[in-house]
PDB file of C-alpha atoms in Angstrom:
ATOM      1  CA  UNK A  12       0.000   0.000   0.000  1.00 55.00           C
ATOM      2  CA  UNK A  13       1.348   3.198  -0.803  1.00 61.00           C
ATOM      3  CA  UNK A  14       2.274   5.339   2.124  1.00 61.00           C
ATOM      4  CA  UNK A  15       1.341   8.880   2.089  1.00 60.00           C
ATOM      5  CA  UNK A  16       3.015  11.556   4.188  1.00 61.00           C
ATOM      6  CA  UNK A  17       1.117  13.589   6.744  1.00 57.00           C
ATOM      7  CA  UNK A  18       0.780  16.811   6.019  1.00 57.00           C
ATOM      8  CA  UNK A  19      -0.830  19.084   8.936  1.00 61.00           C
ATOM      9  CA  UNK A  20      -3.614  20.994   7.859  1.00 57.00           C
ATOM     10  CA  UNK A  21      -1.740  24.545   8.478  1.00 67.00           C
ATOM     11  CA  UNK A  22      -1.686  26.814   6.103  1.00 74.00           C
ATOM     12  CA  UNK A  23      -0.480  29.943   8.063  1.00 72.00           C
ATOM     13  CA  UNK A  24      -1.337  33.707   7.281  1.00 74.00           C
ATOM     14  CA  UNK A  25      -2.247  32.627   3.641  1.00 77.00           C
ATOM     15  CA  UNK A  26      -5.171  30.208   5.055  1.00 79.00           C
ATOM     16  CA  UNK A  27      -6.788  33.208   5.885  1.00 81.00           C
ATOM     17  CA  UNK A  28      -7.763  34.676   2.548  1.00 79.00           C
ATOM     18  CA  UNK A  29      -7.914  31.297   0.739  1.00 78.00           C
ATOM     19  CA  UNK A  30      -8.006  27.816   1.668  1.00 72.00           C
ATOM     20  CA  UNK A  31     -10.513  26.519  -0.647  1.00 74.00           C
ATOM     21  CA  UNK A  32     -13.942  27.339  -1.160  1.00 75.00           C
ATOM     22  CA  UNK A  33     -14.580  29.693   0.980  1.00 77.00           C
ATOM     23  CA  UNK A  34     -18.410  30.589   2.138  1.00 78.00           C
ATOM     24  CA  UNK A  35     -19.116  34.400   3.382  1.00 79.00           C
ATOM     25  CA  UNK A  36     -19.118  33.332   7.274  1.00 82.00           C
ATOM     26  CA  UNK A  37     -15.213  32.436   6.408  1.00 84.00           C
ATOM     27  CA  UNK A  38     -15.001  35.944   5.077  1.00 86.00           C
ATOM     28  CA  UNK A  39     -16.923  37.710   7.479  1.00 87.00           C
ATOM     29  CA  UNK A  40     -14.429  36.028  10.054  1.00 88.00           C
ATOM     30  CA  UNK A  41     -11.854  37.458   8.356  1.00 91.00           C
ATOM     31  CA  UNK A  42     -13.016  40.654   8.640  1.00 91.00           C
ATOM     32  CA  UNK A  43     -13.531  40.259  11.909  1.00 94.00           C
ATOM     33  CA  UNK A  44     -10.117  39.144  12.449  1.00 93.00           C
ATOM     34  CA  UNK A  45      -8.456  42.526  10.525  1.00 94.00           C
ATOM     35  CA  UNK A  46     -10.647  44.988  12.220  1.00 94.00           C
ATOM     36  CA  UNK A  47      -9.662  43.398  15.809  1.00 95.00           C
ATOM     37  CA  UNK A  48      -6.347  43.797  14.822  1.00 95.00           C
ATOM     38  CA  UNK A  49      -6.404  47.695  13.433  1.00 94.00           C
ATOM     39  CA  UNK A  50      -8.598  48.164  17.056  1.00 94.00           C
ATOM     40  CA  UNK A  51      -5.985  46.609  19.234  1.00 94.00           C
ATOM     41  CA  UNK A  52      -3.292  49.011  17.270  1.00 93.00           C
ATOM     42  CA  UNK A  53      -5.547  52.064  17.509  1.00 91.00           C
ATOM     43  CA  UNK A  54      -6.214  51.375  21.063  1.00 91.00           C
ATOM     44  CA  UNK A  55      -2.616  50.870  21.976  1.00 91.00           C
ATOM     45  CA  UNK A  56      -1.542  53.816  20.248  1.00 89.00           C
ATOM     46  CA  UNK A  57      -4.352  56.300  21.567  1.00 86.00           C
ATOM     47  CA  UNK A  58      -3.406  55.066  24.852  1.00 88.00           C
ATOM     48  CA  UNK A  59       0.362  55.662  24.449  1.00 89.00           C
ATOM     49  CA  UNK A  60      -0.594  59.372  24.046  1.00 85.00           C
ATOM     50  CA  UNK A  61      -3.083  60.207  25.905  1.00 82.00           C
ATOM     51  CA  UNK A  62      -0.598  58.916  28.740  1.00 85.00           C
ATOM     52  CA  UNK A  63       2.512  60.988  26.567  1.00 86.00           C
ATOM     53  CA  UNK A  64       0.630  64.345  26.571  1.00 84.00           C
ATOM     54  CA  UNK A  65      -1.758  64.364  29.258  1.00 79.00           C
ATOM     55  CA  UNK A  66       1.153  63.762  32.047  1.00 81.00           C
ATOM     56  CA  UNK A  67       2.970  66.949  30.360  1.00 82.00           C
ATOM     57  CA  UNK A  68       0.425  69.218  31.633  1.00 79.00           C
ATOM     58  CA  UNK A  69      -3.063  71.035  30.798  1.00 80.00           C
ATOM     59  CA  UNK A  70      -1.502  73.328  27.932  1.00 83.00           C
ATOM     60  CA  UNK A  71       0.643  70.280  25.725  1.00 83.00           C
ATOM     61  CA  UNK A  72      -2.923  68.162  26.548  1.00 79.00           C
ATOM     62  CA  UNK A  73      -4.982  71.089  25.105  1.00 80.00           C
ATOM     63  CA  UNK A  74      -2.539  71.315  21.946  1.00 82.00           C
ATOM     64  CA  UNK A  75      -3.379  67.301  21.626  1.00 80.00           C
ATOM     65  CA  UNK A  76      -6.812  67.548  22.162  1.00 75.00           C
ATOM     66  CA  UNK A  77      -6.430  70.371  19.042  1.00 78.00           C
ATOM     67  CA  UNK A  78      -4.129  68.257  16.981  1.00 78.00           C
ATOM     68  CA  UNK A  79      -7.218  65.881  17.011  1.00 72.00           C
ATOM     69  CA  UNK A  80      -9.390  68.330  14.516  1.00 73.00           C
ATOM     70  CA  UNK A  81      -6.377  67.255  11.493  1.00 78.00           C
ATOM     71  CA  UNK A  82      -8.235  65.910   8.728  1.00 77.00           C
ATOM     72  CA  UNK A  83      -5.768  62.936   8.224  1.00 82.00           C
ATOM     73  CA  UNK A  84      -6.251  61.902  12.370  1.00 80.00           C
ATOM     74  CA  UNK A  85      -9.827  61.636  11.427  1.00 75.00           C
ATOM     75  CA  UNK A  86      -9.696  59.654   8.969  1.00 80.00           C
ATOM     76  CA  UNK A  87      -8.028  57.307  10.563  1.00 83.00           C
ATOM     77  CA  UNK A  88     -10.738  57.746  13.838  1.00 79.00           C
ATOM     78  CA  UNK A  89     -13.335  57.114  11.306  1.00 78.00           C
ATOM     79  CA  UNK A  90     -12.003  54.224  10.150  1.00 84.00           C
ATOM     80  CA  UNK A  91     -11.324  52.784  13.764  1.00 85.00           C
ATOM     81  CA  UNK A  92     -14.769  53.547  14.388  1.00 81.00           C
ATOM     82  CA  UNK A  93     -16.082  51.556  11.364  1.00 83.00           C
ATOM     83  CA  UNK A  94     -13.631  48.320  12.640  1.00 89.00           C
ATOM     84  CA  UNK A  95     -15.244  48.816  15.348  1.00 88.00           C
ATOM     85  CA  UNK A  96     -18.990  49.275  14.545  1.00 85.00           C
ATOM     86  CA  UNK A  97     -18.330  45.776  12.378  1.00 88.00           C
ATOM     87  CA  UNK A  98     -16.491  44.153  14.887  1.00 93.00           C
ATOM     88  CA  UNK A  99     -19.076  44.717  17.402  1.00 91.00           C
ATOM     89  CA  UNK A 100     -21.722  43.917  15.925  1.00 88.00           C
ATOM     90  CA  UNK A 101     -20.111  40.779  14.194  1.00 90.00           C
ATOM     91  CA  UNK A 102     -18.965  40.296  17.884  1.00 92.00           C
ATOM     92  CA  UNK A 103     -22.923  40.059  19.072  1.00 88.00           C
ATOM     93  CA  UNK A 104     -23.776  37.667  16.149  1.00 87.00           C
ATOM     94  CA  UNK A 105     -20.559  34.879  17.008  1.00 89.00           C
ATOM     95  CA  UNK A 106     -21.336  35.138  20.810  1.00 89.00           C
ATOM     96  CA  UNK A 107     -25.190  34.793  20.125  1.00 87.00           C
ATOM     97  CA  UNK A 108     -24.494  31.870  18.125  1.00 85.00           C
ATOM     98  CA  UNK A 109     -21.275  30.995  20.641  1.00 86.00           C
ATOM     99  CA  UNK A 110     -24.211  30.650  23.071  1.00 86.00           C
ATOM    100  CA  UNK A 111     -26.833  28.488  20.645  1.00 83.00           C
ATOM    101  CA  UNK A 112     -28.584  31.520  19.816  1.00 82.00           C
ATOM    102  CA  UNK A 113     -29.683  32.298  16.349  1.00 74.00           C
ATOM    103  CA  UNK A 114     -28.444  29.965  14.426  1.00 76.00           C
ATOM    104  CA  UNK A 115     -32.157  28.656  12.883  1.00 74.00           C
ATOM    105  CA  UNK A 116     -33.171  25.501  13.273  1.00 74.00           C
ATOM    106  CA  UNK A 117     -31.529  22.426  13.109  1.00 77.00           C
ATOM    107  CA  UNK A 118     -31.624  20.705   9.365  1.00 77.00           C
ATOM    108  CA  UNK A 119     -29.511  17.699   8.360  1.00 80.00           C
ATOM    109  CA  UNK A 120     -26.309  18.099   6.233  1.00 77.00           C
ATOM    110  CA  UNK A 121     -27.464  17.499   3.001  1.00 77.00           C
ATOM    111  CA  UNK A 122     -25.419  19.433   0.311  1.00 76.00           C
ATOM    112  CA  UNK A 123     -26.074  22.118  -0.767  1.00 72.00           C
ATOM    113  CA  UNK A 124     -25.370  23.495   3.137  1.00 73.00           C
ATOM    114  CA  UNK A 125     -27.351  25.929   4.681  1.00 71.00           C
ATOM    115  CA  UNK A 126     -25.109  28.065   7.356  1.00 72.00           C
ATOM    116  CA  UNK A 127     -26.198  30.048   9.860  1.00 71.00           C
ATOM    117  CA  UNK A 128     -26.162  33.199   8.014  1.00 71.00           C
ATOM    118  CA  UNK A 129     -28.993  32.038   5.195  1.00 70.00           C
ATOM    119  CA  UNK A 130     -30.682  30.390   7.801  1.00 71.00           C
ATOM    120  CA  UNK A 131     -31.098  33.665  10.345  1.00 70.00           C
ATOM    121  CA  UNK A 132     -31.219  35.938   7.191  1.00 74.00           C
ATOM    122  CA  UNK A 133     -33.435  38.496   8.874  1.00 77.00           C
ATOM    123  CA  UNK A 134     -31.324  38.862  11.994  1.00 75.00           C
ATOM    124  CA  UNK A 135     -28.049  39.162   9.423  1.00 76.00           C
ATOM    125  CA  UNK A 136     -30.529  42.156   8.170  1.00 80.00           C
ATOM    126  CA  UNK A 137     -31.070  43.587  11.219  1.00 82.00           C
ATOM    127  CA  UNK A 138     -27.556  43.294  11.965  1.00 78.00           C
ATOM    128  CA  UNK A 139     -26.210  45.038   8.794  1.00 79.00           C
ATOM    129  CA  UNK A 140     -28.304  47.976   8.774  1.00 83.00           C
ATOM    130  CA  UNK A 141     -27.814  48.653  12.078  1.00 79.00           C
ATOM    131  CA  UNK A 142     -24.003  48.469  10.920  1.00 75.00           C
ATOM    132  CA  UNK A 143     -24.760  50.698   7.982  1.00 78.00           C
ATOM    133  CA  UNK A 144     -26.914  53.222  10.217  1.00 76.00           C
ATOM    134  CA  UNK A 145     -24.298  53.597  12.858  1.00 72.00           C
ATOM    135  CA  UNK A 146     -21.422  54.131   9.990  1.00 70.00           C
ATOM    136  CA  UNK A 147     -23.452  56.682   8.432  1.00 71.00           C
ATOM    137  CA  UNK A 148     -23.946  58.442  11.551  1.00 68.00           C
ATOM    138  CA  UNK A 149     -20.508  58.601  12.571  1.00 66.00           C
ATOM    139  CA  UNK A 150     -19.548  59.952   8.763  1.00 65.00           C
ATOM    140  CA  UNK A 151     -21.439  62.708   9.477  1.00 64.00           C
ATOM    141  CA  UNK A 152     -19.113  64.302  11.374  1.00 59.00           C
ATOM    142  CA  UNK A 153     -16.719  64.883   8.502  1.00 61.00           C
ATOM    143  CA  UNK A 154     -19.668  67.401   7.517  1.00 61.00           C
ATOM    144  CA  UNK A 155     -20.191  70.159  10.525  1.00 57.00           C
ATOM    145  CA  UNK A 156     -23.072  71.813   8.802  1.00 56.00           C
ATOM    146  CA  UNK A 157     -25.132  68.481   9.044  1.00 52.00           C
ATOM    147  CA  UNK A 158     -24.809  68.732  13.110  1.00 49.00           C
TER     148      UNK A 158
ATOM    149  CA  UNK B  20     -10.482  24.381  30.900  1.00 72.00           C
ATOM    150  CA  UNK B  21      -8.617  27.135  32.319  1.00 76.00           C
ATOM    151  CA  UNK B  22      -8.155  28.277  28.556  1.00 80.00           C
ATOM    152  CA  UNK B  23     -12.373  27.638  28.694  1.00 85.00           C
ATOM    153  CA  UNK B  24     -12.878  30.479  31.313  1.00 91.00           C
ATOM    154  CA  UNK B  25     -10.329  32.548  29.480  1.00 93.00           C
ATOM    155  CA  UNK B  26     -12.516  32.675  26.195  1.00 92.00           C
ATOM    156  CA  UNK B  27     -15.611  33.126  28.064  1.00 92.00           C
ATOM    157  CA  UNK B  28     -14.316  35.995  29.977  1.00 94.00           C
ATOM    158  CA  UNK B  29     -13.357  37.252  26.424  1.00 94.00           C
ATOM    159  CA  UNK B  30     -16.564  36.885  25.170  1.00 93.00           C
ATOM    160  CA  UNK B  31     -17.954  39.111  28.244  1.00 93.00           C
ATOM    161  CA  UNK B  32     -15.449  41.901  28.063  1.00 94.00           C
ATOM    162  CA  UNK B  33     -16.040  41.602  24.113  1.00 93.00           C
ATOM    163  CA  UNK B  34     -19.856  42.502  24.854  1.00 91.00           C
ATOM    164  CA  UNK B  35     -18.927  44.867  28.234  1.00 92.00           C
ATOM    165  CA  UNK B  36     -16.611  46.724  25.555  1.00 92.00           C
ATOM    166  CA  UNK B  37     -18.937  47.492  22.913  1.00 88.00           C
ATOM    167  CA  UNK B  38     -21.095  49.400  25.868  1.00 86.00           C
ATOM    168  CA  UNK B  39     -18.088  51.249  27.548  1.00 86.00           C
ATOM    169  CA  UNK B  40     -16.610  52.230  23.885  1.00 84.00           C
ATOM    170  CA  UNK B  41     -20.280  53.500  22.499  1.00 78.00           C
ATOM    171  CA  UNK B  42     -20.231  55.205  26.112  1.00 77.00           C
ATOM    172  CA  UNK B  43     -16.224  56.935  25.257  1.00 79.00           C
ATOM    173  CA  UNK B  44     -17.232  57.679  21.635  1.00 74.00           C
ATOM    174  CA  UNK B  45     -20.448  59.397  22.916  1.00 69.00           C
ATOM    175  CA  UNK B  46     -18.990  61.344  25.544  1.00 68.00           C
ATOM    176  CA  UNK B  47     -15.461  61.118  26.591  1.00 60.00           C
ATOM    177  CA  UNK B  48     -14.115  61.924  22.812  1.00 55.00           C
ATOM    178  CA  UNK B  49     -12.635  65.327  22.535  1.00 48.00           C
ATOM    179  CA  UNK B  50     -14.432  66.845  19.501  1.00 48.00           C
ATOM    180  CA  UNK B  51     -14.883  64.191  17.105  1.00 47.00           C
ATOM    181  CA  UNK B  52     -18.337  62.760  17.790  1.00 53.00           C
ATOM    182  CA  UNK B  53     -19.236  64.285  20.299  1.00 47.00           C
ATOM    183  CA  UNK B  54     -21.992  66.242  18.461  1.00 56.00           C
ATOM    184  CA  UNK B  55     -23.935  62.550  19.480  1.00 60.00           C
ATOM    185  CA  UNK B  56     -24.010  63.154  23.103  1.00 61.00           C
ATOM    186  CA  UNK B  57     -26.539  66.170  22.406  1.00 62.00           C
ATOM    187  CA  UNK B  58     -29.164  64.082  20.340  1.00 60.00           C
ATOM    188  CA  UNK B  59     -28.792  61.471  23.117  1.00 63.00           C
ATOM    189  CA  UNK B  60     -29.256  64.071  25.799  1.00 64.00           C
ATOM    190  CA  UNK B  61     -32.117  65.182  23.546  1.00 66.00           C
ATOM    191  CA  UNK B  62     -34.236  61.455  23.246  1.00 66.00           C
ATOM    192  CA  UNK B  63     -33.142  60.650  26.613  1.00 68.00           C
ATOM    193  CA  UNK B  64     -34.642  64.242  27.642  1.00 69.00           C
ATOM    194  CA  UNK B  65     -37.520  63.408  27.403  1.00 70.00           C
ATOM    195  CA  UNK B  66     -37.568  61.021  29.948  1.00 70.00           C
ATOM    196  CA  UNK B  67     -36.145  63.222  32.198  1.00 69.00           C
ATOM    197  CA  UNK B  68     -32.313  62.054  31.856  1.00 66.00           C
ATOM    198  CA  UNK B  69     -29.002  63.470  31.107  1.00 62.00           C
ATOM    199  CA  UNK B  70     -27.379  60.471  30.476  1.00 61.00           C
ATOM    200  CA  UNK B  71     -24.311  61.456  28.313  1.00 58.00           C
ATOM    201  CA  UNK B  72     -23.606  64.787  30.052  1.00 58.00           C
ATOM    202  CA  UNK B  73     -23.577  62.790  33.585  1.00 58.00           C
ATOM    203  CA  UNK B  74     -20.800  60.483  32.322  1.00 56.00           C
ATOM    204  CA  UNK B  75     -18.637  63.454  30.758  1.00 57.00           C
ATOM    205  CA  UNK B  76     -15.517  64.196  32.217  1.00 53.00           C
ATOM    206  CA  UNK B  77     -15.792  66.106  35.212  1.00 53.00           C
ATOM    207  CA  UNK B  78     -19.322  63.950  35.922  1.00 50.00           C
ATOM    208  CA  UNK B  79     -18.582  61.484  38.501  1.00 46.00           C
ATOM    209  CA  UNK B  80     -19.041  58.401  36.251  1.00 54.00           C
ATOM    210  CA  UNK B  81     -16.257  59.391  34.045  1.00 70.00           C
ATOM    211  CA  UNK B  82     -13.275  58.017  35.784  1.00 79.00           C
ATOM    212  CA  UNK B  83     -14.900  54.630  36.592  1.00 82.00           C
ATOM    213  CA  UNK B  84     -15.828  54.078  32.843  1.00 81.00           C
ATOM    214  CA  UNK B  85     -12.415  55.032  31.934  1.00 83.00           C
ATOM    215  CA  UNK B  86     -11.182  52.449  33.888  1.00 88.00           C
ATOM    216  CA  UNK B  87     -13.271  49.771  33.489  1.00 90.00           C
ATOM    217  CA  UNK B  88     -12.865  50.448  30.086  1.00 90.00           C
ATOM    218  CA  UNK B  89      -9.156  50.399  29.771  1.00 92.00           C
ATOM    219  CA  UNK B  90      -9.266  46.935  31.531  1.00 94.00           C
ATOM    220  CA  UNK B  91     -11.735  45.547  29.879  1.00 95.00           C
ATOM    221  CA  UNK B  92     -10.160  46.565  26.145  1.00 95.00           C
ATOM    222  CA  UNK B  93      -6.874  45.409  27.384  1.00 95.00           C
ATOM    223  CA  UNK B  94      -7.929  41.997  27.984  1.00 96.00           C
ATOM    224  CA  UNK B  95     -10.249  41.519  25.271  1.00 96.00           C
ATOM    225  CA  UNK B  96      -7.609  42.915  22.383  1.00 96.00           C
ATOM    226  CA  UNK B  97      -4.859  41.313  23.943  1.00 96.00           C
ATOM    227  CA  UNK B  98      -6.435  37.655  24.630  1.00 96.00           C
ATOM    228  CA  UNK B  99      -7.744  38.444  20.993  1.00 95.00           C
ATOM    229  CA  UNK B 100      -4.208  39.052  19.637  1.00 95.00           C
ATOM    230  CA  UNK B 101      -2.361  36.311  21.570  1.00 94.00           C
ATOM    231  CA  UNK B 102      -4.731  33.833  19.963  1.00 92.00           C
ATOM    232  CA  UNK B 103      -3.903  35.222  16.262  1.00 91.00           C
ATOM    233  CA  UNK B 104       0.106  34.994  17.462  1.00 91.00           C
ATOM    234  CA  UNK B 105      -0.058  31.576  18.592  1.00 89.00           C
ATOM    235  CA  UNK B 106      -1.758  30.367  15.601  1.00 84.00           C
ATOM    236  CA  UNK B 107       1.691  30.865  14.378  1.00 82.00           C
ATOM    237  CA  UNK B 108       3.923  30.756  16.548  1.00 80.00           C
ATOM    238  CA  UNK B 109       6.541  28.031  16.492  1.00 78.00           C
ATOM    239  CA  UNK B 110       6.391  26.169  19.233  1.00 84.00           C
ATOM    240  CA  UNK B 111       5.086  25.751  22.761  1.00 85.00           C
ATOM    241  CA  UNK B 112       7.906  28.069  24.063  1.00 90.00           C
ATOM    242  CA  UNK B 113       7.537  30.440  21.634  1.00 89.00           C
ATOM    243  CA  UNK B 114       3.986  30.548  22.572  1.00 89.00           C
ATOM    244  CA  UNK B 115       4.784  30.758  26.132  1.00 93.00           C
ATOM    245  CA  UNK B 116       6.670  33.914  25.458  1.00 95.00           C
ATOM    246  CA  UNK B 117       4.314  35.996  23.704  1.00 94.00           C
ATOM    247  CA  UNK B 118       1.622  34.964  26.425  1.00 94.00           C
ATOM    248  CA  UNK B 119       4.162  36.681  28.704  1.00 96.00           C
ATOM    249  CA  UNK B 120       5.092  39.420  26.906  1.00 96.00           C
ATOM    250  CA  UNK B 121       1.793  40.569  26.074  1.00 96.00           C
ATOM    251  CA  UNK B 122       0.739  39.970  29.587  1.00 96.00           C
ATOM    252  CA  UNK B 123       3.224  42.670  30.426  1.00 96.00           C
ATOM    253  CA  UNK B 124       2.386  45.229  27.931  1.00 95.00           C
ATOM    254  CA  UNK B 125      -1.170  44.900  29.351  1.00 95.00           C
ATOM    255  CA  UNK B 126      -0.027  45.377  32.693  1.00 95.00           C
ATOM    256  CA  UNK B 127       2.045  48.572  31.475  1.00 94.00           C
ATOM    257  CA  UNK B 128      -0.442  49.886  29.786  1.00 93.00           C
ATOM    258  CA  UNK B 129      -3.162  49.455  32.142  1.00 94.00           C
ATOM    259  CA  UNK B 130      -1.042  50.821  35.016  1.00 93.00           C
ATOM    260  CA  UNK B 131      -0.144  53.749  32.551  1.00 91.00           C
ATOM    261  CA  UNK B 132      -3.709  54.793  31.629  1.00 89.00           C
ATOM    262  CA  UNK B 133      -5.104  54.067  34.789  1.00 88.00           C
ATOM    263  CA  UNK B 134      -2.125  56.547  36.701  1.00 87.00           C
ATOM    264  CA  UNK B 135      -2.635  59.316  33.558  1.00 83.00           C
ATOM    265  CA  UNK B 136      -6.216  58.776  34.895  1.00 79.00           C
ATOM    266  CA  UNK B 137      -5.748  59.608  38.263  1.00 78.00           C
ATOM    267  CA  UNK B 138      -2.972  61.495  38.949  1.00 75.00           C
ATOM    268  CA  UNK B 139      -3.379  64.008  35.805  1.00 71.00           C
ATOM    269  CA  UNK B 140      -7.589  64.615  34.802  1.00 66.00           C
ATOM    270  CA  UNK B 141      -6.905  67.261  32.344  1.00 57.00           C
ATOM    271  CA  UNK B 142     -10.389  65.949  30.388  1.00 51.00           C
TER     272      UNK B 142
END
C-alpha cells in the first residue's frame, strides 16, 4: 500500500484569505479578524498618548486635544470607528451563536449546506443595517453643517 | 479548561466593551463625535435624563468608565491578539513567550492609563 506523508492541515497567514472554497461566514471572520487587529493598534496607540501628553500638563494636553481636529487623524478615527462598529456587531452575532442563539433551526447536512447566516437571514438584516446606520452616523461628522 | 474560562471571559469583556466604547465615543471623545451626546441628551430628555452629560468628564461616572474600560479593552484585544500569534507561533515556548510578553504590555499599559487617569484629569 502506498504510504502517504502527513501533512498538517496549516496553512499559516495565507489560510486566511484562501483555503478553498470559501463561504461568506469564512469571510466575514476574516473581517472580523483585521478589524480586531487595526482596534488593538488604535487602542494601543491612543493610549500611548493620551498617557505621553496628558502627564505633560493642561496646555501640551490642550494642543493634543487640538491636533485631534487634522483631517488625516480623522480619517483614521473614522475608520477605527467603522472596525469597530463591524467588529461589534459581528462580535454580538458569534457570541449569540457561541451561546446556541440564532443559528435557525436544526436541518440535516445534506449538500447544498445551509449556514447560519442564510438560515437567520433576517437577523443578518437587522444586523447590517444597524451596521450601515451607525457608519453613516458617525460619517457625518466629517460634515459640521449636518450637526 | 482554564483556557475555557479565558474565552468566556473574552466573550464578556467583548460585549462589556462594545457598551463602555459607544459610552467613550459618545462622551469622553474630545471633539470628534461628540456632536452625538446632544441628540442622546435630547431622546433621553424626554424622559427626564441626562445620560451622556452625567458620564462626561468632570461627571462622577467618568473616571470609573475610563477604567473599566481600559481593563476591559486590554484583555479583550490582547487575549484576541495572543490567539492570532499563537496560531503561528513556532512552538510551545515560543507561545509561552508571547503569552508573557503581552501579559506585560497589558499590565504597562493598564497601570499607565489608569495613573494618567488619576494622577493628571486634564479631560
Amino acid at each position: 500500500m502506498r504510504q502517504t506523508q502527513h501533512r498538517p492541515n496549516y496553512l499559516g497567514l495565507r489560510g486566511w484569505v484562501w483555503g478553498g472554497k470559501y463561504g461568506l461566514e469564512r469571510y466575514l471572520y476574516l473581517l472580523h479578524r483585521l478589524s480586531g487587529l487595526w482596534l488593538t493598534l488604535f487602542v494601543m496607540m491612543h493610549l500611548l498618548a493620551t498617557i505621553i501628553f496628558r502627564i505633560q500638563g493642561q496646555n501640551v494636553w490642550a494642543a493634543t486635544v487640538n491636533l485631534f481636529q487634522d483631517p488625516w487623524l480623522k480619517v483614521t478615527a473614522y475608520v477605527a470607528v467603522v472596525a469597530l462598529v463591524y467588529h461589534g456587531l459581528n462580535g454580538v452575532r458569534l457570541t449569540l451563536q457561541e451561546l446556541g442563539f440564532a443559528l435557525g433551526q436544526p436541518t440535516p447536512p445534506l449538500f447544498p449546506y445551509r449556514d447560519a447566516l442564510r438560515k437567520a437571514r433576517a437577523f443578518m438584516v437587522v444586523l447590517l443595517v444597524a451596521m450601515l446606520v451607525l457608519a453613516f452616523v458617525f460619517f457625518l461628522d466629517f460634515f459640521p453643517w449636518v450637526r | 479548561m482554564r483556557n475555557n474560562y479565558l474565552w468566556l471571559l473574552h466573550m464578556v469583556t467583548g460585549a462589556i466593551v462594545v457598551v463602555l466604547l459607544g459610552i467613550h465615543l459618545v462622551t469622553l471623545h474630545p471633539g470628534g463625535f461628540l456632536f452625538i451626546a446632544s441628540k442622546v441628551d435630547t431622546v433621553m430628555g424626554i424622559f427626564g435624563l441626562q445620560t451622556a452629560s452625567a458620564i462626561r468628564p468632570g461627571g462622577g461616572m467618568s473616571a470609573s468608565v475610563y477604567i473599566a474600560l481600559l481593563a476591559f479593552v486590554l484583555y479583550h484585544g490582547i487575549y484576541g491578539l495572543r490567539g492570532i500569534i499563537l496560531e503561528i507561533a513556532p512552538s510551545d515556548g515560543a507561545g509561552r513567550i508571547v503569552t508573557l510578553s503581552l501579559i506585560i504590555i497589558g499590565i504597562i499599559l493598564f497601570i499607565g492609563g489608569f495613573m494618567s487617569r488619576l494622577f493628571f484629569p486634564q479631560g
